[in-house]
mmCIF file of C-alpha atoms and ligand atoms in Angstrom:
data_model
loop_
_atom_site.group_PDB
_atom_site.id
_atom_site.type_symbol
_atom_site.label_atom_id
_atom_site.label_comp_id
_atom_site.label_asym_id
_atom_site.label_seq_id
_atom_site.Cartn_x
_atom_site.Cartn_y
_atom_site.Cartn_z
ATOM 1 C CA MET A 1148 -0.093 -0.185 0.111
ATOM 2 C CA GLN A 1149 1.389 3.635 -1.082
ATOM 3 C CA ILE A 1150 0.069 6.596 0.543
ATOM 4 C CA LEU A 1151 -0.865 9.111 -1.807
ATOM 5 C CA ASP A 1152 0.883 12.329 -0.245
ATOM 6 C CA GLY A 1153 -1.009 15.317 -1.135
ATOM 7 C CA LYS A 1154 1.916 17.341 1.162
ATOM 8 C CA ILE A 1155 4.443 16.013 -1.506
ATOM 9 C CA VAL A 1156 2.455 16.731 -4.761
ATOM 10 C CA ALA A 1157 1.013 20.251 -3.323
ATOM 11 C CA LEU A 1158 4.767 21.048 -2.327
ATOM 12 C CA ALA A 1159 5.445 20.594 -6.340
ATOM 13 C CA VAL A 1160 2.242 22.139 -7.616
ATOM 14 C CA LYS A 1161 3.454 25.128 -5.674
ATOM 15 C CA ASN A 1162 6.884 25.473 -6.171
ATOM 16 C CA GLU A 1163 6.190 25.365 -10.026
ATOM 17 C CA ILE A 1164 3.500 28.044 -9.742
ATOM 18 C CA LYS A 1165 6.220 30.347 -7.591
ATOM 19 C CA GLN A 1166 8.509 29.948 -10.559
ATOM 20 C CA GLN A 1167 6.383 31.158 -13.294
ATOM 21 C CA THR A 1168 5.048 33.718 -11.285
ATOM 22 C CA ILE A 1169 8.270 34.935 -11.280
ATOM 23 C CA LEU A 1170 8.730 34.460 -14.868
ATOM 24 C CA LEU A 1171 5.509 36.081 -15.448
ATOM 25 C CA LYS A 1172 6.247 39.108 -13.397
ATOM 26 C CA ASN A 1173 10.042 39.513 -14.934
ATOM 27 C CA GLU A 1174 8.511 39.417 -18.646
ATOM 28 C CA ASN A 1175 4.697 40.550 -18.727
ATOM 29 C CA ASN A 1176 4.858 42.903 -15.443
ATOM 30 C CA LYS A 1177 1.785 40.605 -13.924
ATOM 31 C CA ILE A 1178 1.103 39.246 -10.379
ATOM 32 C CA PRO A 1179 -1.601 36.924 -10.463
ATOM 33 C CA HIS A 1180 -4.301 38.415 -8.079
ATOM 34 C CA LEU A 1181 -7.271 36.511 -6.589
ATOM 35 C CA ALA A 1182 -10.159 38.147 -4.719
ATOM 36 C CA ALA A 1183 -11.868 35.644 -2.196
ATOM 37 C CA ILE A 1184 -15.382 36.762 -0.689
ATOM 38 C CA LEU A 1185 -16.173 35.437 2.758
ATOM 39 C CA ALA A 1186 -19.799 36.003 4.317
ATOM 40 C CA GLY A 1187 -20.435 35.257 7.912
ATOM 41 C CA THR A 1188 -18.378 33.329 10.411
ATOM 42 C CA ASP A 1189 -17.892 29.514 9.720
ATOM 43 C CA GLY A 1190 -15.195 28.266 11.282
ATOM 44 C CA ALA A 1191 -14.138 25.888 8.608
ATOM 45 C CA SER A 1192 -15.210 28.300 5.962
ATOM 46 C CA GLU A 1193 -12.544 30.712 7.763
ATOM 47 C CA THR A 1194 -9.804 28.490 7.735
ATOM 48 C CA TYR A 1195 -10.354 27.569 4.345
ATOM 49 C CA VAL A 1196 -10.181 30.927 2.965
ATOM 50 C CA ALA A 1197 -7.508 31.775 5.490
ATOM 51 C CA ASN A 1198 -5.376 28.521 3.893
ATOM 52 C CA LYS A 1199 -6.040 29.874 0.436
ATOM 53 C CA ILE A 1200 -5.316 33.624 0.878
ATOM 54 C CA ARG A 1201 -1.695 32.027 2.934
ATOM 55 C CA SER A 1202 -0.785 29.885 -0.207
ATOM 56 C CA CYS A 1203 -1.447 33.352 -2.351
ATOM 57 C CA GLU A 1204 1.206 34.669 -0.631
ATOM 58 C CA GLU A 1205 3.167 31.649 -0.642
ATOM 59 C CA VAL A 1206 3.673 31.636 -4.623
ATOM 60 C CA GLY A 1207 3.841 35.180 -5.323
ATOM 61 C CA PHE A 1208 0.337 35.908 -5.935
ATOM 62 C CA LYS A 1209 -1.554 38.973 -4.626
ATOM 63 C CA SER A 1210 -5.118 38.282 -2.776
ATOM 64 C CA THR A 1211 -7.670 40.369 -1.486
ATOM 65 C CA MET A 1212 -10.171 39.578 1.360
ATOM 66 C CA ILE A 1213 -13.546 40.915 1.358
ATOM 67 C CA ARG A 1214 -15.658 39.867 4.237
ATOM 68 C CA PHE A 1215 -19.255 40.365 4.839
ATOM 69 C CA ASP A 1216 -21.600 40.087 8.162
ATOM 70 C CA ILE A 1217 -23.852 36.748 8.368
ATOM 71 C CA ASP A 1218 -26.558 39.028 7.502
ATOM 72 C CA VAL A 1219 -25.250 40.260 4.314
ATOM 73 C CA THR A 1220 -28.080 41.130 1.234
ATOM 74 C CA GLU A 1221 -27.829 39.542 -1.967
ATOM 75 C CA GLU A 1222 -27.721 42.788 -3.754
ATOM 76 C CA THR A 1223 -24.487 43.671 -1.626
ATOM 77 C CA LEU A 1224 -22.897 40.759 -2.552
ATOM 78 C CA ILE A 1225 -23.847 41.041 -6.305
ATOM 79 C CA ALA A 1226 -22.358 44.654 -6.131
ATOM 80 C CA ALA A 1227 -18.586 43.474 -4.828
ATOM 81 C CA ILE A 1228 -18.877 40.754 -7.870
ATOM 82 C CA LYS A 1229 -19.592 43.413 -10.491
ATOM 83 C CA LYS A 1230 -17.070 45.488 -8.855
ATOM 84 C CA LEU A 1231 -14.061 42.461 -8.806
ATOM 85 C CA ASN A 1232 -15.307 41.296 -12.134
ATOM 86 C CA GLU A 1233 -14.657 44.820 -13.895
ATOM 87 C CA ASP A 1234 -11.666 45.223 -11.799
ATOM 88 C CA ASP A 1235 -8.485 44.600 -14.072
ATOM 89 C CA ASP A 1236 -6.010 43.955 -12.030
ATOM 90 C CA VAL A 1237 -8.194 40.803 -10.353
ATOM 91 C CA ASP A 1238 -7.529 37.563 -12.389
ATOM 92 C CA GLY A 1239 -9.552 35.127 -10.304
ATOM 93 C CA ILE A 1240 -12.820 35.441 -7.603
ATOM 94 C CA LEU A 1241 -13.765 32.965 -5.407
ATOM 95 C CA VAL A 1242 -16.643 32.745 -3.150
ATOM 96 C CA GLN A 1243 -16.425 30.412 -0.264
ATOM 97 C CA LEU A 1244 -19.546 28.540 -0.032
ATOM 98 C CA PRO A 1245 -21.555 28.403 1.417
ATOM 99 C CA LEU A 1246 -23.377 31.395 1.930
ATOM 100 C CA PRO A 1247 -25.991 32.660 4.260
ATOM 101 C CA LYS A 1248 -29.402 30.871 3.778
ATOM 102 C CA GLN A 1249 -30.879 34.012 2.618
ATOM 103 C CA ILE A 1250 -28.409 34.488 -0.490
ATOM 104 C CA ASN A 1251 -29.198 32.533 -3.390
ATOM 105 C CA GLU A 1252 -26.055 30.889 -4.445
ATOM 106 C CA SER A 1253 -26.783 30.528 -8.186
ATOM 107 C CA ASN A 1254 -27.165 33.683 -8.581
ATOM 108 C CA ILE A 1255 -23.914 35.003 -6.951
ATOM 109 C CA ILE A 1256 -22.033 32.446 -8.741
ATOM 110 C CA ASN A 1257 -23.684 33.051 -12.041
ATOM 111 C CA LEU A 1258 -22.410 36.403 -11.679
ATOM 112 C CA ILE A 1259 -18.499 36.013 -11.993
ATOM 113 C CA HIS A 1260 -17.074 36.677 -14.838
ATOM 114 C CA PRO A 1261 -16.381 33.288 -16.419
ATOM 115 C CA SER A 1262 -12.994 34.558 -17.672
ATOM 116 C CA LYS A 1263 -12.493 35.161 -13.474
ATOM 117 C CA ASP A 1264 -14.447 31.946 -12.595
ATOM 118 C CA VAL A 1265 -11.514 30.205 -10.945
ATOM 119 C CA ASP A 1266 -13.507 27.796 -8.439
ATOM 120 C CA GLY A 1267 -15.233 26.718 -12.339
ATOM 121 C CA PHE A 1268 -18.483 26.524 -10.564
ATOM 122 C CA HIS A 1269 -20.211 28.952 -13.554
ATOM 123 C CA PRO A 1270 -22.593 27.226 -15.725
ATOM 124 C CA VAL A 1271 -20.174 28.249 -18.889
ATOM 125 C CA SER A 1272 -16.983 26.440 -17.196
ATOM 126 C CA VAL A 1273 -19.103 23.597 -16.516
ATOM 127 C CA GLY A 1274 -20.610 23.265 -20.371
ATOM 128 C CA LYS A 1275 -16.489 23.658 -21.314
ATOM 129 C CA LEU A 1276 -15.578 20.633 -18.582
ATOM 130 C CA VAL A 1277 -18.432 18.295 -20.141
ATOM 131 C CA GLN A 1278 -17.315 18.895 -24.021
ATOM 132 C CA GLY A 1279 -13.795 18.507 -22.878
ATOM 133 C CA LEU A 1280 -12.822 22.201 -23.391
ATOM 134 C CA GLU A 1281 -10.194 24.093 -21.749
ATOM 135 C CA THR A 1282 -11.809 25.779 -18.866
ATOM 136 C CA PHE A 1283 -11.242 26.166 -15.082
ATOM 137 C CA ILE A 1284 -11.664 22.718 -13.351
ATOM 138 C CA PRO A 1285 -13.465 22.857 -10.062
ATOM 139 C CA ALA A 1286 -10.086 22.682 -7.797
ATOM 140 C CA THR A 1287 -11.118 19.370 -5.667
ATOM 141 C CA PRO A 1288 -11.731 17.287 -8.707
ATOM 142 C CA PHE A 1289 -8.618 19.041 -9.922
ATOM 143 C CA GLY A 1290 -6.505 18.505 -7.336
ATOM 144 C CA VAL A 1291 -7.472 14.744 -7.226
ATOM 145 C CA MET A 1292 -6.827 14.550 -11.389
ATOM 146 C CA LEU A 1293 -2.972 16.087 -10.175
ATOM 147 C CA LEU A 1294 -2.921 13.471 -7.572
ATOM 148 C CA LEU A 1295 -3.437 10.421 -9.931
ATOM 149 C CA LYS A 1296 -0.810 11.942 -12.555
ATOM 150 C CA TYR A 1297 1.473 12.690 -9.929
ATOM 151 C CA TYR A 1298 1.925 9.210 -9.156
ATOM 152 C CA ASN A 1299 1.395 7.982 -12.723
ATOM 153 C CA ILE A 1300 -1.598 5.763 -11.640
ATOM 154 C CA GLU A 1301 -2.880 3.696 -13.971
ATOM 155 C CA THR A 1302 -6.667 4.795 -14.812
ATOM 156 C CA GLU A 1303 -7.375 3.771 -18.526
ATOM 157 C CA GLY A 1304 -10.208 1.453 -18.899
ATOM 158 C CA LYS A 1305 -10.674 1.004 -15.157
ATOM 159 C CA HIS A 1306 -13.646 0.876 -13.358
ATOM 160 C CA ALA A 1307 -14.165 4.252 -11.284
ATOM 161 C CA VAL A 1308 -16.954 4.147 -8.345
ATOM 162 C CA VAL A 1309 -17.810 8.040 -7.156
ATOM 163 C CA ILE A 1310 -19.668 8.299 -4.358
ATOM 164 C CA GLY A 1311 -21.389 11.751 -4.267
ATOM 165 C CA ARG A 1312 -23.245 13.696 -6.899
ATOM 166 C CA SER A 1313 -22.177 17.401 -6.022
ATOM 167 C CA ASN A 1314 -21.512 20.298 -8.321
ATOM 168 C CA ILE A 1315 -18.292 20.798 -6.879
ATOM 169 C CA VAL A 1316 -17.000 17.777 -6.160
ATOM 170 C CA GLY A 1317 -19.059 14.124 -7.066
ATOM 171 C CA ARG A 1318 -20.515 15.396 -10.741
ATOM 172 C CA PRO A 1319 -17.189 17.047 -12.169
ATOM 173 C CA MET A 1320 -15.171 13.960 -10.783
ATOM 174 C CA SER A 1321 -17.283 11.643 -12.909
ATOM 175 C CA ILE A 1322 -16.672 13.518 -16.135
ATOM 176 C CA LEU A 1323 -13.201 14.079 -15.582
ATOM 177 C CA LEU A 1324 -12.742 10.501 -15.114
ATOM 178 C CA SER A 1325 -14.952 9.469 -18.215
ATOM 179 C CA GLN A 1326 -12.921 11.538 -20.650
ATOM 180 C CA ASN A 1327 -10.515 10.415 -22.901
ATOM 181 C CA THR A 1328 -7.309 12.060 -21.417
ATOM 182 C CA ASN A 1329 -4.391 10.516 -19.077
ATOM 183 C CA PRO A 1330 -5.414 10.435 -16.236
ATOM 184 C CA GLY A 1331 -9.014 9.498 -17.429
ATOM 185 C CA ASN A 1332 -10.492 6.880 -19.895
ATOM 186 C CA CYS A 1333 -12.101 5.651 -17.128
ATOM 187 C CA THR A 1334 -15.653 3.757 -17.056
ATOM 188 C CA VAL A 1335 -17.580 5.306 -14.689
ATOM 189 C CA THR A 1336 -20.260 4.789 -12.250
ATOM 190 C CA LEU A 1337 -21.525 7.829 -10.224
ATOM 191 C CA CYS A 1338 -23.534 6.837 -6.681
ATOM 192 C CA HIS A 1339 -25.434 8.764 -4.570
ATOM 193 C CA SER A 1340 -27.998 8.603 -1.782
ATOM 194 C CA ARG A 1341 -30.865 6.877 -3.617
ATOM 195 C CA THR A 1342 -28.191 4.175 -5.226
ATOM 196 C CA LYS A 1343 -29.091 0.891 -4.407
ATOM 197 C CA ASN A 1344 -26.664 -2.172 -3.707
ATOM 198 C CA LEU A 1345 -23.546 0.365 -2.970
ATOM 199 C CA GLU A 1346 -21.378 -1.973 -1.557
ATOM 200 C CA LYS A 1347 -21.624 -4.457 -4.529
ATOM 201 C CA ILE A 1348 -20.925 -1.560 -7.021
ATOM 202 C CA CYS A 1349 -17.765 -0.554 -4.501
ATOM 203 C CA MET A 1350 -16.849 -4.436 -4.721
ATOM 204 C CA GLU A 1351 -16.199 -4.128 -8.219
ATOM 205 C CA ALA A 1352 -14.325 -0.853 -8.398
ATOM 206 C CA ASP A 1353 -10.890 -0.435 -9.210
ATOM 207 C CA ILE A 1354 -10.733 3.196 -8.015
ATOM 208 C CA ILE A 1355 -13.000 4.622 -5.544
ATOM 209 C CA VAL A 1356 -13.683 8.467 -5.235
ATOM 210 C CA ALA A 1357 -15.511 9.082 -1.661
ATOM 211 C CA ALA A 1358 -17.169 12.495 -1.828
ATOM 212 C CA LEU A 1359 -20.102 12.193 0.557
ATOM 213 C CA GLY A 1360 -19.497 13.551 3.793
ATOM 214 C CA THR A 1361 -20.243 10.950 6.413
ATOM 215 C CA PRO A 1362 -17.031 10.004 8.203
ATOM 216 C CA GLY A 1363 -15.708 6.803 8.086
ATOM 217 C CA PHE A 1364 -18.521 5.521 5.586
ATOM 218 C CA LEU A 1365 -16.306 3.598 3.009
ATOM 219 C CA LYS A 1366 -15.082 0.090 4.937
ATOM 220 C CA ALA A 1367 -13.031 -2.771 4.809
ATOM 221 C CA HIS A 1368 -15.501 -4.970 3.203
ATOM 222 C CA MET A 1369 -16.710 -2.342 0.454
ATOM 223 C CA VAL A 1370 -13.106 -2.423 -1.092
ATOM 224 C CA ARG A 1371 -11.768 -5.078 -3.046
ATOM 225 C CA GLU A 1372 -8.135 -5.924 -2.946
ATOM 226 C CA ASN A 1373 -5.675 -3.410 -4.512
ATOM 227 C CA ALA A 1374 -8.348 -0.941 -5.308
ATOM 228 C CA VAL A 1375 -7.030 3.320 -5.518
ATOM 229 C CA VAL A 1376 -8.759 4.941 -2.601
ATOM 230 C CA ILE A 1377 -9.298 8.700 -2.815
ATOM 231 C CA ASP A 1378 -10.966 9.956 0.175
ATOM 232 C CA VAL A 1379 -12.328 13.402 -0.239
ATOM 233 C CA GLY A 1380 -14.424 13.896 2.698
ATOM 234 C CA ILE A 1381 -13.590 16.851 5.387
ATOM 235 C CA THR A 1382 -15.961 16.899 8.330
ATOM 236 C CA ARG A 1383 -14.987 18.113 11.617
ATOM 237 C CA VAL A 1384 -15.765 15.751 14.369
ATOM 238 C CA THR A 1385 -15.358 16.624 18.019
ATOM 239 C CA ASP A 1386 -12.496 15.636 19.684
ATOM 240 C CA LYS A 1387 -11.858 16.777 23.519
ATOM 241 C CA THR A 1388 -8.267 15.434 23.276
ATOM 242 C CA LYS A 1389 -7.362 18.310 20.394
ATOM 243 C CA LYS A 1390 -6.755 21.609 21.370
ATOM 244 C CA SER A 1391 -9.093 22.840 19.095
ATOM 245 C CA GLY A 1392 -11.626 20.543 20.249
ATOM 246 C CA PHE A 1393 -12.720 18.440 17.058
ATOM 247 C CA ALA A 1394 -10.463 16.174 14.649
ATOM 248 C CA ILE A 1395 -10.737 15.966 11.122
ATOM 249 C CA LYS A 1396 -12.250 13.015 9.375
ATOM 250 C CA GLY A 1397 -12.259 11.565 5.866
ATOM 251 C CA ASP A 1398 -15.048 9.104 4.305
ATOM 252 C CA VAL A 1399 -12.714 6.324 4.556
ATOM 253 C CA ASP A 1400 -12.302 4.080 7.255
ATOM 254 C CA PHE A 1401 -8.627 4.431 6.644
ATOM 255 C CA VAL A 1402 -6.900 2.483 9.720
ATOM 256 C CA ASN A 1403 -9.635 -0.882 8.084
ATOM 257 C CA VAL A 1404 -9.381 0.019 4.220
ATOM 258 C CA ALA A 1405 -5.547 1.060 3.397
ATOM 259 C CA PRO A 1406 -4.319 -2.443 3.932
ATOM 260 C CA LYS A 1407 -6.335 -4.045 1.219
ATOM 261 C CA CYS A 1408 -5.485 -0.904 -1.253
ATOM 262 C CA SER A 1409 -2.741 -0.379 -3.770
ATOM 263 C CA TYR A 1410 -2.821 3.252 -3.236
ATOM 264 C CA ILE A 1411 -4.889 5.700 -1.134
ATOM 265 C CA THR A 1412 -5.172 9.119 0.003
ATOM 266 C CA PRO A 1413 -4.835 10.293 3.973
ATOM 267 C CA VAL A 1414 -7.375 12.994 5.524
ATOM 268 C CA PRO A 1415 -5.788 15.194 6.570
ATOM 269 C CA GLY A 1416 -2.688 15.685 4.140
ATOM 270 C CA GLY A 1417 -4.364 14.444 0.699
ATOM 271 C CA VAL A 1418 -7.110 15.720 -1.473
ATOM 272 C CA GLY A 1419 -7.401 18.870 0.983
ATOM 273 C CA LEU A 1420 -3.947 20.368 0.168
ATOM 274 C CA MET A 1421 -4.614 19.335 -3.302
ATOM 275 C CA THR A 1422 -7.603 21.349 -4.144
ATOM 276 C CA ILE A 1423 -5.476 24.645 -2.761
ATOM 277 C CA ALA A 1424 -2.541 23.728 -5.234
ATOM 278 C CA ALA A 1425 -5.390 23.526 -8.077
ATOM 279 C CA LEU A 1426 -6.928 26.602 -7.190
ATOM 280 C CA LEU A 1427 -3.747 28.157 -7.798
ATOM 281 C CA LYS A 1428 -3.284 26.630 -11.037
ATOM 282 C CA ASN A 1429 -6.175 28.163 -12.148
ATOM 283 C CA THR A 1430 -5.748 31.301 -11.068
ATOM 284 C CA PHE A 1431 -2.472 31.484 -12.717
ATOM 285 C CA ALA A 1432 -3.743 30.613 -15.717
ATOM 286 C CA ALA A 1433 -6.554 33.227 -15.359
ATOM 287 C CA ALA A 1434 -3.824 35.590 -15.381
ATOM 288 C CA THR A 1435 -1.855 34.213 -18.138
ATOM 289 C CA ARG A 1436 -4.838 33.853 -20.359
ATOM 290 C CA LYS A 1437 -5.510 37.460 -20.548
ATOM 291 C CA ILE A 1438 -2.061 38.245 -21.644
ATOM 292 C CA LYS A 1439 -2.413 35.982 -24.613
HETATM 293 P P1 LIG B 2468 -22.515 17.675 -0.400
HETATM 294 O O1 LIG B 2468 -23.313 17.312 0.557
HETATM 295 O O2 LIG B 2468 -22.917 18.557 -1.851
HETATM 296 O O3 LIG B 2468 -22.879 16.365 -1.509
HETATM 297 C C1 LIG B 2468 -22.776 14.743 -1.020
HETATM 298 C C2 LIG B 2468 -22.894 13.755 -1.889
HETATM 299 O O4 LIG B 2468 -22.990 12.967 -1.154
HETATM 300 C C3 LIG B 2468 -24.471 13.845 -2.275
HETATM 301 O O5 LIG B 2468 -24.657 13.836 -3.660
HETATM 302 C C4 LIG B 2468 -25.776 12.526 -1.660
HETATM 303 O O6 LIG B 2468 -26.526 12.183 -2.974
HETATM 304 C C5 LIG B 2468 -24.101 11.737 -1.627
HETATM 305 N N1 LIG B 2468 -24.915 10.474 -0.376
HETATM 306 C C6 LIG B 2468 -24.931 11.400 0.973
HETATM 307 N N2 LIG B 2468 -25.091 10.186 1.734
HETATM 308 C C7 LIG B 2468 -24.941 9.003 0.741
HETATM 309 C C8 LIG B 2468 -24.650 7.849 0.921
HETATM 310 N N3 LIG B 2468 -25.444 7.234 2.024
HETATM 311 N N4 LIG B 2468 -24.669 6.931 -0.395
HETATM 312 C C9 LIG B 2468 -24.361 7.392 -1.206
HETATM 313 N N5 LIG B 2468 -24.081 8.771 -1.343
HETATM 314 C C10 LIG B 2468 -24.612 9.543 -0.359
HETATM 315 O O7 LIG B 2468 -21.042 17.350 -0.594
HETATM 316 P P2 LIG B 2468 -19.667 17.563 -1.094
HETATM 317 O O8 LIG B 2468 -19.630 19.490 -0.880
HETATM 318 O O9 LIG B 2468 -19.952 17.111 -2.084
HETATM 319 O O10 LIG B 2468 -18.771 17.456 0.218
HETATM 320 C C11 LIG B 2468 -18.446 16.141 0.075
HETATM 321 C C12 LIG B 2468 -17.449 15.988 1.119
HETATM 322 O O11 LIG B 2468 -16.235 16.283 0.467
HETATM 323 C C13 LIG B 2468 -18.022 16.619 2.391
HETATM 324 O O12 LIG B 2468 -17.109 16.290 3.652
HETATM 325 C C14 LIG B 2468 -16.912 18.020 1.877
HETATM 326 O O13 LIG B 2468 -16.088 18.528 3.482
HETATM 327 C C15 LIG B 2468 -15.567 17.263 1.861
HETATM 328 N N6 LIG B 2468 -15.172 18.764 0.601
HETATM 329 C C16 LIG B 2468 -13.339 18.631 0.588
HETATM 330 C C17 LIG B 2468 -12.789 19.120 -0.454
HETATM 331 C C18 LIG B 2468 -11.584 19.041 -0.071
HETATM 332 O O14 LIG B 2468 -10.906 19.968 -0.457
HETATM 333 N N7 LIG B 2468 -10.979 17.908 0.137
HETATM 334 C C19 LIG B 2468 -13.632 20.189 -1.094
HETATM 335 C C20 LIG B 2468 -15.206 20.065 -1.058
HETATM 336 C C21 LIG B 2468 -15.613 18.778 -0.228
#
């Protein structure tokens, strides 16, 4: 069993972007600029955005963090997005989800200009992804693809089972794995909360991507020998032994599943770090596409 180490791969991706950023600055006098919008004070969202901003600094990007209270109105968010769309210095806009209840998330996401949609959630980006055109790939599935590529994992002709059909993880993941690319060329089964015989389907998988948000869901009896298991899940579980008061748990029962796998991602230290690396790649691409 080999660990797919998000720390190693994310660092490699970041180092490459750092070098490319120096070149871009020297040759085109351009520094990639990411603007992040955060509404409310959800602890996990605060951490995610802080990590993204810190990572921008690490690779030499500019970043702007725009904060709103939990009772922000949709009109205020719309005005903020419009301003960022018009700001030539801003290359990428990300809106940390979930947004407060009174906000219609689609109204906000759909307003981001597709050329700045570094999260890849805009319908234009999704449409291009489905057609295999160049676009911004949602950061988490993009990060998984980078991880598979780095470790040279054979995917062609394999049966991949993706658990979870969300727009940000499961569905784009299933599309990417099915595409005629490397990694890719899998035969994909997309499972969700209404799927019957999930255990049997998982047992037939060469590759399993667990993205449902239920800690320890994927058990050893659902995984066949030598499977590749990618754990996307991130759930905060109360843990009084930790200073923070919580532990981060993935969707895979790692201790019992890992011995059966050929490759597996840990949580933390796996897909989460790759998500940020992929977001930086998208932001760099947004900055350079503008120059081309
Ligand atoms: P979501 O709640 O939007 O979607 C969950 C999906 O899982 C749904 O499609 C649902 O049908 C499916 N599902 C739920 N219970 C199921 C069951 N018993 N059997 C089969 N399918 C079931 O969640 P999401 O936004 O896609 O996130 C999923 C997990 O990934 C969460 O833990 C989230 O925190 C994590 N996540 C991690 C990263 C990262 O960077 N590693 C990024 C985004 C999300």
